[in-house]
PDB file of C-alpha atoms in Angstrom:
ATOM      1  CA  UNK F   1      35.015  66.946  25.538  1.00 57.00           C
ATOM      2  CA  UNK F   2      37.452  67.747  28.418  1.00 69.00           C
ATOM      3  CA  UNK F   3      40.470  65.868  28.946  1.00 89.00           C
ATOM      4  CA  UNK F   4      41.943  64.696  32.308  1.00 94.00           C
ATOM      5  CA  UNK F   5      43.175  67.713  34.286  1.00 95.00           C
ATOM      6  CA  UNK F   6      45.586  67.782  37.189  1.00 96.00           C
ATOM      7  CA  UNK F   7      46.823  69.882  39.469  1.00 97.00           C
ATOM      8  CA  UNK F   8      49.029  71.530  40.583  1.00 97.00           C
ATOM      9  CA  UNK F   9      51.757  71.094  37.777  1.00 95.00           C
ATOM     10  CA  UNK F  10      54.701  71.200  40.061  1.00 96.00           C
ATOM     11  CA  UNK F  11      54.961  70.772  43.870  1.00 96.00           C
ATOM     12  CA  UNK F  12      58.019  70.635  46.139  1.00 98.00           C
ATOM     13  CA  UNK F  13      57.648  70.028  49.639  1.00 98.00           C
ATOM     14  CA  UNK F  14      59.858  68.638  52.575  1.00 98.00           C
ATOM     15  CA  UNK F  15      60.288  65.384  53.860  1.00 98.00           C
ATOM     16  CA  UNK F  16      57.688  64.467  56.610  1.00 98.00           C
ATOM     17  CA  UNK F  17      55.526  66.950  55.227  1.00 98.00           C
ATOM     18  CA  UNK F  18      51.569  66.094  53.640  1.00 98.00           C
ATOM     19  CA  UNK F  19      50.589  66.531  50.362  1.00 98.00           C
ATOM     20  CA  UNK F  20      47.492  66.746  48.302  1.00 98.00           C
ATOM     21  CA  UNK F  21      47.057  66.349  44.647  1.00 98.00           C
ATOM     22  CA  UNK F  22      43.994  66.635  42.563  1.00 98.00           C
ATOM     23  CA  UNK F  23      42.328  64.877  39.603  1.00 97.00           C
ATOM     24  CA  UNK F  24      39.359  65.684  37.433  1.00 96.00           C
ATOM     25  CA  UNK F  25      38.451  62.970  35.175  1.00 92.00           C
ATOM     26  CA  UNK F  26      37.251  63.383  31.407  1.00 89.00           C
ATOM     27  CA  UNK F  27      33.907  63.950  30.682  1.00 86.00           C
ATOM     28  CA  UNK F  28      31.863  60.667  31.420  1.00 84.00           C
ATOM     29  CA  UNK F  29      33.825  58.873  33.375  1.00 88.00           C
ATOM     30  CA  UNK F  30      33.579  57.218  36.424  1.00 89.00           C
ATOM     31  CA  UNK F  31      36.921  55.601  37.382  1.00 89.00           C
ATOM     32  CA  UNK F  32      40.120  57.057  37.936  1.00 93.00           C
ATOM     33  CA  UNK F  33      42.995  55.436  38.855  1.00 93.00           C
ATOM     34  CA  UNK F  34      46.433  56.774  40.298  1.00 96.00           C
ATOM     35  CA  UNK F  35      50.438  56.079  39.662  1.00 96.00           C
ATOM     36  CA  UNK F  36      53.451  56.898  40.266  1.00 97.00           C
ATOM     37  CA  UNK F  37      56.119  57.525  37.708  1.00 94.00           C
ATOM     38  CA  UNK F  38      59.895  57.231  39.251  1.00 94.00           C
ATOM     39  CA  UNK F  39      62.326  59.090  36.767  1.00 91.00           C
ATOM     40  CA  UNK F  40      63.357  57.019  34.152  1.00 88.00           C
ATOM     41  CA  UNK F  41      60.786  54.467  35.093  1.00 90.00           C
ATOM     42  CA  UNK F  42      57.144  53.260  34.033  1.00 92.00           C
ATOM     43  CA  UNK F  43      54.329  54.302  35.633  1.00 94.00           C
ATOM     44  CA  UNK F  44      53.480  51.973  39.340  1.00 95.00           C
ATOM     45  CA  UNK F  45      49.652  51.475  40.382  1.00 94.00           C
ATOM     46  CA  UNK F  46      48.983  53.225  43.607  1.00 96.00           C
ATOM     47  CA  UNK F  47      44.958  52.852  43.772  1.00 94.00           C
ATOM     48  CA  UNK F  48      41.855  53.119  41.813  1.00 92.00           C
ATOM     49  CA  UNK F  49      38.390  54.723  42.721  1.00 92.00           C
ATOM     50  CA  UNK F  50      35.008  53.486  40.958  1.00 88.00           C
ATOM     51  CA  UNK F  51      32.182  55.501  41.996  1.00 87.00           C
ATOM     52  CA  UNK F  52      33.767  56.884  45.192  1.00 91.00           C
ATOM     53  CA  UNK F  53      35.066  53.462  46.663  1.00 92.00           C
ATOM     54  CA  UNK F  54      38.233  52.536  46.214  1.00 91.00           C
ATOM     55  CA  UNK F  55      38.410  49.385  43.628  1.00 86.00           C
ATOM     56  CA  UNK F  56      42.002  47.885  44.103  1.00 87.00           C
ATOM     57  CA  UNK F  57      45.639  48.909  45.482  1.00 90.00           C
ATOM     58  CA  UNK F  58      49.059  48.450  44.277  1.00 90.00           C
ATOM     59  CA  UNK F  59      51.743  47.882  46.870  1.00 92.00           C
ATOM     60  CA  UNK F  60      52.636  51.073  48.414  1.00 96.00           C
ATOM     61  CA  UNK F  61      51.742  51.822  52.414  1.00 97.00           C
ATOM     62  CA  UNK F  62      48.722  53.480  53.892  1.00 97.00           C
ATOM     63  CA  UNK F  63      50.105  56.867  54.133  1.00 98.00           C
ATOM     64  CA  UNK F  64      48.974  56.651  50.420  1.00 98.00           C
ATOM     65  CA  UNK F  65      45.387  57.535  50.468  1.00 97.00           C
ATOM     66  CA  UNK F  66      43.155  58.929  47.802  1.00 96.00           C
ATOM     67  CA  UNK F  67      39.312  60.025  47.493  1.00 96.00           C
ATOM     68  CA  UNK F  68      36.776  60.133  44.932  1.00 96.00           C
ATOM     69  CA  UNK F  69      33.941  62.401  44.752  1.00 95.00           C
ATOM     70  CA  UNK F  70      30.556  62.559  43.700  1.00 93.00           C
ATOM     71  CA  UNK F  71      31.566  64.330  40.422  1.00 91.00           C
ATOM     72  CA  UNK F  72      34.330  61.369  40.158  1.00 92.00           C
ATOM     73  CA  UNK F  73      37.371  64.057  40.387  1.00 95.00           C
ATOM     74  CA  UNK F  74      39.770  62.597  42.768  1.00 97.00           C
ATOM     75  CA  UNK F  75      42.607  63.328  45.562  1.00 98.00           C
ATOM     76  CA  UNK F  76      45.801  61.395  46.116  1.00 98.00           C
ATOM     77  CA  UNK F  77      47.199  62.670  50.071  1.00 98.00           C
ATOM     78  CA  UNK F  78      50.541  61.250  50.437  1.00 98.00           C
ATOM     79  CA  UNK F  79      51.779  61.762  54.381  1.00 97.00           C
ATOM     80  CA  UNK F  80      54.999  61.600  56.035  1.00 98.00           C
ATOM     81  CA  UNK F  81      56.468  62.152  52.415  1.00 98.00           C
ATOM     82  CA  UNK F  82      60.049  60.426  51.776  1.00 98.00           C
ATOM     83  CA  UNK F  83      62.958  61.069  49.849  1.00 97.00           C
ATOM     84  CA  UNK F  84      61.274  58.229  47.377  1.00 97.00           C
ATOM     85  CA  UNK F  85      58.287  59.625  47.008  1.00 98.00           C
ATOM     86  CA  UNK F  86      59.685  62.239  44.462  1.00 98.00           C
ATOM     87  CA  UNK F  87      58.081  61.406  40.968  1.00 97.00           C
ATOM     88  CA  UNK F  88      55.638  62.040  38.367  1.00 95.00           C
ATOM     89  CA  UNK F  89      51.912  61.309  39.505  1.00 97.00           C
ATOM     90  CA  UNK F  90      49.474  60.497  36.780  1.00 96.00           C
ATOM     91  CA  UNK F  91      46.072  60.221  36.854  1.00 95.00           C
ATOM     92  CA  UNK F  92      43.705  57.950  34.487  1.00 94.00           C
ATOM     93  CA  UNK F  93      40.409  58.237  34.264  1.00 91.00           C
ATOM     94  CA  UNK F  94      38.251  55.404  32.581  1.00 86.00           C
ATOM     95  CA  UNK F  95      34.251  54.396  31.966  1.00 81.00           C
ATOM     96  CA  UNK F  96      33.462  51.280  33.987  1.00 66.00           C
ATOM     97  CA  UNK F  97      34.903  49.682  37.422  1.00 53.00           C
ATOM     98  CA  UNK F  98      37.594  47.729  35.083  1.00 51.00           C
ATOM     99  CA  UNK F  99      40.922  49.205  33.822  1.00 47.00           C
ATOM    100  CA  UNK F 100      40.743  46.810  30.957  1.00 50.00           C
ATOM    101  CA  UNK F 101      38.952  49.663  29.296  1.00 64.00           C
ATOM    102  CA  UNK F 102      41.051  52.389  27.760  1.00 77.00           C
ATOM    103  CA  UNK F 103      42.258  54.977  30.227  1.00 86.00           C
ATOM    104  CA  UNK F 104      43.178  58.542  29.376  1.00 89.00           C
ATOM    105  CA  UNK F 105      46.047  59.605  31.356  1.00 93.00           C
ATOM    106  CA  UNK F 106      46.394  63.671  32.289  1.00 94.00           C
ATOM    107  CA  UNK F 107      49.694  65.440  32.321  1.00 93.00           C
ATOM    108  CA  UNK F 108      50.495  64.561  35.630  1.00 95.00           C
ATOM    109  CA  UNK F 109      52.101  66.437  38.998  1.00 96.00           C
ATOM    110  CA  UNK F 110      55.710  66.409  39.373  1.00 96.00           C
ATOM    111  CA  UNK F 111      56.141  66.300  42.965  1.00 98.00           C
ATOM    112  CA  UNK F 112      59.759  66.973  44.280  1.00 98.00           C
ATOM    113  CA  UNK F 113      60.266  65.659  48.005  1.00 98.00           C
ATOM    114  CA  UNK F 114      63.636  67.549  49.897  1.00 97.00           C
TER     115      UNK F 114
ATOM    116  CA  UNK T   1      51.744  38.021  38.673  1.00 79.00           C
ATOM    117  CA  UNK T   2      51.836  40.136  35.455  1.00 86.00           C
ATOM    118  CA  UNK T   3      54.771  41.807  34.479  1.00 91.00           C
ATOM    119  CA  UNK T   4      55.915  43.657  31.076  1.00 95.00           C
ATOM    120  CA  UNK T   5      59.398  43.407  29.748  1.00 95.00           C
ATOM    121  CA  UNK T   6      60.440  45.621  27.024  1.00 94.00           C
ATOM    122  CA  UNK T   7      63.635  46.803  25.053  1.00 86.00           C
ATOM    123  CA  UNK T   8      65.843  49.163  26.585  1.00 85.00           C
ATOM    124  CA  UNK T   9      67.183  52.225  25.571  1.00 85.00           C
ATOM    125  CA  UNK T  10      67.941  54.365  24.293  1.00 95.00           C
ATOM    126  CA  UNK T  11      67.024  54.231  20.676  1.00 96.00           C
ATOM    127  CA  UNK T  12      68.726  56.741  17.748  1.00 97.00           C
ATOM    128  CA  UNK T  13      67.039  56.570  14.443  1.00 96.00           C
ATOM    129  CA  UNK T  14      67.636  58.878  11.488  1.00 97.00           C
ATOM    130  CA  UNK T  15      64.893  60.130  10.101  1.00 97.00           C
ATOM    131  CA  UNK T  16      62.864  57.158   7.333  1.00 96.00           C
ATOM    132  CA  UNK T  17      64.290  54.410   9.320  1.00 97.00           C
ATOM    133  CA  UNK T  18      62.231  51.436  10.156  1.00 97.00           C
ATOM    134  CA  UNK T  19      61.835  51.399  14.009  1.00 97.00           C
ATOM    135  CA  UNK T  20      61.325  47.922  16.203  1.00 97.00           C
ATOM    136  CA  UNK T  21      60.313  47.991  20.063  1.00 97.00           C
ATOM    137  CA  UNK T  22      60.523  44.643  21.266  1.00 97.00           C
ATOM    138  CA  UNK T  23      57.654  43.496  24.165  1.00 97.00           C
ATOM    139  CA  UNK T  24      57.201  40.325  26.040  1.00 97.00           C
ATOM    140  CA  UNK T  25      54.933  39.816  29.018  1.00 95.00           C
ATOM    141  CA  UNK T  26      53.747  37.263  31.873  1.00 93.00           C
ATOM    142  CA  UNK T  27      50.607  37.368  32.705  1.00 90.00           C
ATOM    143  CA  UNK T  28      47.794  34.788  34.034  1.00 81.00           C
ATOM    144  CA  UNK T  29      44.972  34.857  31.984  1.00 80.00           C
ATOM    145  CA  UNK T  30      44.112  36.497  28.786  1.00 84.00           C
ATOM    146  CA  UNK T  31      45.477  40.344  29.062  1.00 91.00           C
ATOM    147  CA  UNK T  32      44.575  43.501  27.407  1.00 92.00           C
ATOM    148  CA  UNK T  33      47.925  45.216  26.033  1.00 94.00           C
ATOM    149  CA  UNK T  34      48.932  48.112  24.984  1.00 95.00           C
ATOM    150  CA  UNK T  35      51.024  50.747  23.876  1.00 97.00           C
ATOM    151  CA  UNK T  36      51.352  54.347  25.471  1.00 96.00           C
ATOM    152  CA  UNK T  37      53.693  57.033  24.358  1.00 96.00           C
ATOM    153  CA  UNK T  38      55.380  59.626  26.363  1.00 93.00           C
ATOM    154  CA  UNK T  39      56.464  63.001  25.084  1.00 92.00           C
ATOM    155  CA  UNK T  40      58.396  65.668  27.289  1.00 86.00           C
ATOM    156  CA  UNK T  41      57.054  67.051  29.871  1.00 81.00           C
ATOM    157  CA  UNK T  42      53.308  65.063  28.993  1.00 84.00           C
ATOM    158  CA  UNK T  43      51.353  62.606  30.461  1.00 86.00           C
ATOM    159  CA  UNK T  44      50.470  59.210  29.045  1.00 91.00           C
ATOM    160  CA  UNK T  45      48.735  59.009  25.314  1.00 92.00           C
ATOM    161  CA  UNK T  46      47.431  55.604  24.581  1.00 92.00           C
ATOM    162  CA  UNK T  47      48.924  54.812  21.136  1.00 96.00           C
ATOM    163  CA  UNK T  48      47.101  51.379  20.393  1.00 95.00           C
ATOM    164  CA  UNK T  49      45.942  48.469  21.955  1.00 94.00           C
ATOM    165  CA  UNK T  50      44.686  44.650  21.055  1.00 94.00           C
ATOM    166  CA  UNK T  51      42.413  42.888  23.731  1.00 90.00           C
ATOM    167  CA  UNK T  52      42.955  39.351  22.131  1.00 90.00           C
ATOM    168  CA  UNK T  53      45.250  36.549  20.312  1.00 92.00           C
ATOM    169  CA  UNK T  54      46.211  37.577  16.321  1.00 94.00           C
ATOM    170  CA  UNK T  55      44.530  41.026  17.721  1.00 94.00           C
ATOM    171  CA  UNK T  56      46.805  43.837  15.392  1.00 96.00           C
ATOM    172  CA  UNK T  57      46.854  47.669  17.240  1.00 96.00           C
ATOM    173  CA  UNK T  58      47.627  50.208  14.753  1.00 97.00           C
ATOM    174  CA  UNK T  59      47.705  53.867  14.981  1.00 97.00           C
ATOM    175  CA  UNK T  60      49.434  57.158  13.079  1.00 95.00           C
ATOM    176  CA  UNK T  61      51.874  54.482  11.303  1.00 97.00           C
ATOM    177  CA  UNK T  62      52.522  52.199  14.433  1.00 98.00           C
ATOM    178  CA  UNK T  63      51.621  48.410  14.811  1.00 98.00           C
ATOM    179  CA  UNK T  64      51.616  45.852  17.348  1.00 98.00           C
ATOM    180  CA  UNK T  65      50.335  42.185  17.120  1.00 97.00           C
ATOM    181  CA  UNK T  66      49.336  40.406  19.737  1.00 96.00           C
ATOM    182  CA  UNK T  67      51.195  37.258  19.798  1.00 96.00           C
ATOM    183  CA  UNK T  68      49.981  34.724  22.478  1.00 93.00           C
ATOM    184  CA  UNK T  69      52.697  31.634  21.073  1.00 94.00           C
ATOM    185  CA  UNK T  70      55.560  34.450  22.072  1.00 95.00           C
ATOM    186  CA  UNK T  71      53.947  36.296  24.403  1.00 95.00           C
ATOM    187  CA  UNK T  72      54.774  39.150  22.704  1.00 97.00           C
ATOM    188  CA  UNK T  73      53.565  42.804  21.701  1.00 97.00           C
ATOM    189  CA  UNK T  74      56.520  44.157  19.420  1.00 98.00           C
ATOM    190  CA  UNK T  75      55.897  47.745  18.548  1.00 98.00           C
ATOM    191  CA  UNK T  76      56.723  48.759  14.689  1.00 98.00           C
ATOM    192  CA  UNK T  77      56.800  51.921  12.429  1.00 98.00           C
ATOM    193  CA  UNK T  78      58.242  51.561   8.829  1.00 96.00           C
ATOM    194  CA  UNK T  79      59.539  55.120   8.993  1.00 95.00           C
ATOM    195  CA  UNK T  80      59.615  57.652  11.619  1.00 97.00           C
ATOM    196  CA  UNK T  81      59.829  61.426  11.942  1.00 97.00           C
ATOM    197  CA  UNK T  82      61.155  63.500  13.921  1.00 96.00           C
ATOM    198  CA  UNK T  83      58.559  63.860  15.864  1.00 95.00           C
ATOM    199  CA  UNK T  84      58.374  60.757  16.826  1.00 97.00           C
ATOM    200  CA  UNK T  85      61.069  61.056  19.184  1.00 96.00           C
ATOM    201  CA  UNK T  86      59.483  60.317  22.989  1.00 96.00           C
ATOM    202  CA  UNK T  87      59.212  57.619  25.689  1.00 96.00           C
ATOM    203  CA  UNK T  88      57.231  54.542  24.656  1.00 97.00           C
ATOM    204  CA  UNK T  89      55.480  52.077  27.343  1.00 97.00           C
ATOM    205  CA  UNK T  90      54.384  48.547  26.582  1.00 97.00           C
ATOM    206  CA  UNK T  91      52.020  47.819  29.306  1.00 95.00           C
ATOM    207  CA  UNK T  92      48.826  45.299  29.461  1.00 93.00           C
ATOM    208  CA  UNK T  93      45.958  44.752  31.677  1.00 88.00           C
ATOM    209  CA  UNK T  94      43.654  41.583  33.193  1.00 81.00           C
ATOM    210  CA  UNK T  95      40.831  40.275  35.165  1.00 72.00           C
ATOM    211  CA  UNK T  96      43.456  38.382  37.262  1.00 67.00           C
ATOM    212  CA  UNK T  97      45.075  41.405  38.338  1.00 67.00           C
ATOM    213  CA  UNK T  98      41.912  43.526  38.949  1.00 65.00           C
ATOM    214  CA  UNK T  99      42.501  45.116  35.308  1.00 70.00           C
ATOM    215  CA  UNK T 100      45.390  47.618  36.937  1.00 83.00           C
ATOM    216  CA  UNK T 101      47.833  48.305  34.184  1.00 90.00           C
ATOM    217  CA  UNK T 102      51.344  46.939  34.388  1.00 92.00           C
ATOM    218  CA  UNK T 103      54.269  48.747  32.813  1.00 95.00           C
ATOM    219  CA  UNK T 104      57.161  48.371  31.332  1.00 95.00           C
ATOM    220  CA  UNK T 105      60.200  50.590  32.541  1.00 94.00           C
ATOM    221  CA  UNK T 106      60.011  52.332  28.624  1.00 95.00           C
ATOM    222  CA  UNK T 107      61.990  52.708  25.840  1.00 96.00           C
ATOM    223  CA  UNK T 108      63.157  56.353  24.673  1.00 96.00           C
ATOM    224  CA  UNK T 109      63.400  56.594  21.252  1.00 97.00           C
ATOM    225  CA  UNK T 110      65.515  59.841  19.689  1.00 97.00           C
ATOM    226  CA  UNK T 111      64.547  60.898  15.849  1.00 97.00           C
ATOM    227  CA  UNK T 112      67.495  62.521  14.207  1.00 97.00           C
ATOM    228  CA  UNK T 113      66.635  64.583  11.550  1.00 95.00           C
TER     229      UNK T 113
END
């Protein structure tokens, strides 16, 4: 069984810039859900995707966006990237539309913003 | 809306010692909660979980109870290792808050040998 993989590992880009980062989920599962993980903070809830639609949003703005594809593997594009927007970005992947479900978390993308 | 509260850190154990996480949480409904542990430079591992009242998690010597009276979810191990030492996140879950999970800001915990 294949875990959650992410990618890339690291990423540093400039402010203003756009950036992508890619999910695949584990092995039978449809859901995936994003967050972000300031340093020396808990993970925050961007969005989650159930079968390619996005199923719920935490508070951050639009230039947060995300995907899901037919394979369920996912993109998060953050735009106009801000001094903030440094942090660890997990995803979770999960059966079902509902996060009350266990959800397996990858190793996440450490995204440094300049 | 839901929201976890847990110890802060850090926590410095020596190595046998009996280790205590405290977690309370608000939430409307009946959450999901659970535990998650951190290690450096890793993602998320889902330690243990209960989905209802009295509900006890356990998992490679942790515990957690589920205590709906306190609204509580303290994490427990009666003797830790080394390698033990990481970042620990109480966090829960519910049909109120379209299942998203909620987080606590975590607790790093430090093993001495």
């Amino acid at each position: 069984e294949t875990g959650v993989t992410q990618s890339p590992t690291h990423l540093i880009k400039t402010r203003g810039q756009q950036v992508t980062l890619r999910c695949s989920s584990q092995s039978g599962h449809n859901t995936v859900s994003w967050y972000q993980q300031a340093l020396g903070q808990g993970p925050q809830f961007i969005f989650q995707y159930y079968r390619e639609e996005e199923n719920g949003r935490g508070n951050f703005p639009p230039r947060f966006s995300g995907l899901q594809f037919p394979n369920y593997s996912s993109e998060l594009n953050v735009n106009a990237l801000e001094l903030d927007d440094s942090a660890l970005y997990l995803c979770a992947s999960s059966s079902g539309g509902q996060s009350s479900y266990e959800q397996y978390f990858g190793p996440g993308t450490r995204l440094t913003v300049t | 809306g839901n929201s976890v509260t847990q110890m802060e850190g850090p926590v410095t154990l020596s190595e046998e010692a009996f280790l205590t996480i405290n977690c309370t949480y608000t939430a409307t409904g009946y959450p999901s909660l659970f535990w998650y542990v951190q290690y450096p430079g890793e993602g998320l591992q889902l330690l243990l979980k209960a989905t209802k009242a009295d509900d006890k998690g356990s998992n490679k010597g942790f515990e957690a109870t589920y205590r709906k009276e306190t609204t509580s979810f303290h994490l427990e191990k009666g003797s830790v290792q080394v390698s033990d030492s990481a970042v620990y996140f109480c966090a829960l879950s519910a049909r109120a808050n379209d299942y998203k999970l909620s987080f606590g800001a975590g607790t790093t915990v430090t093993v001495r040998a």
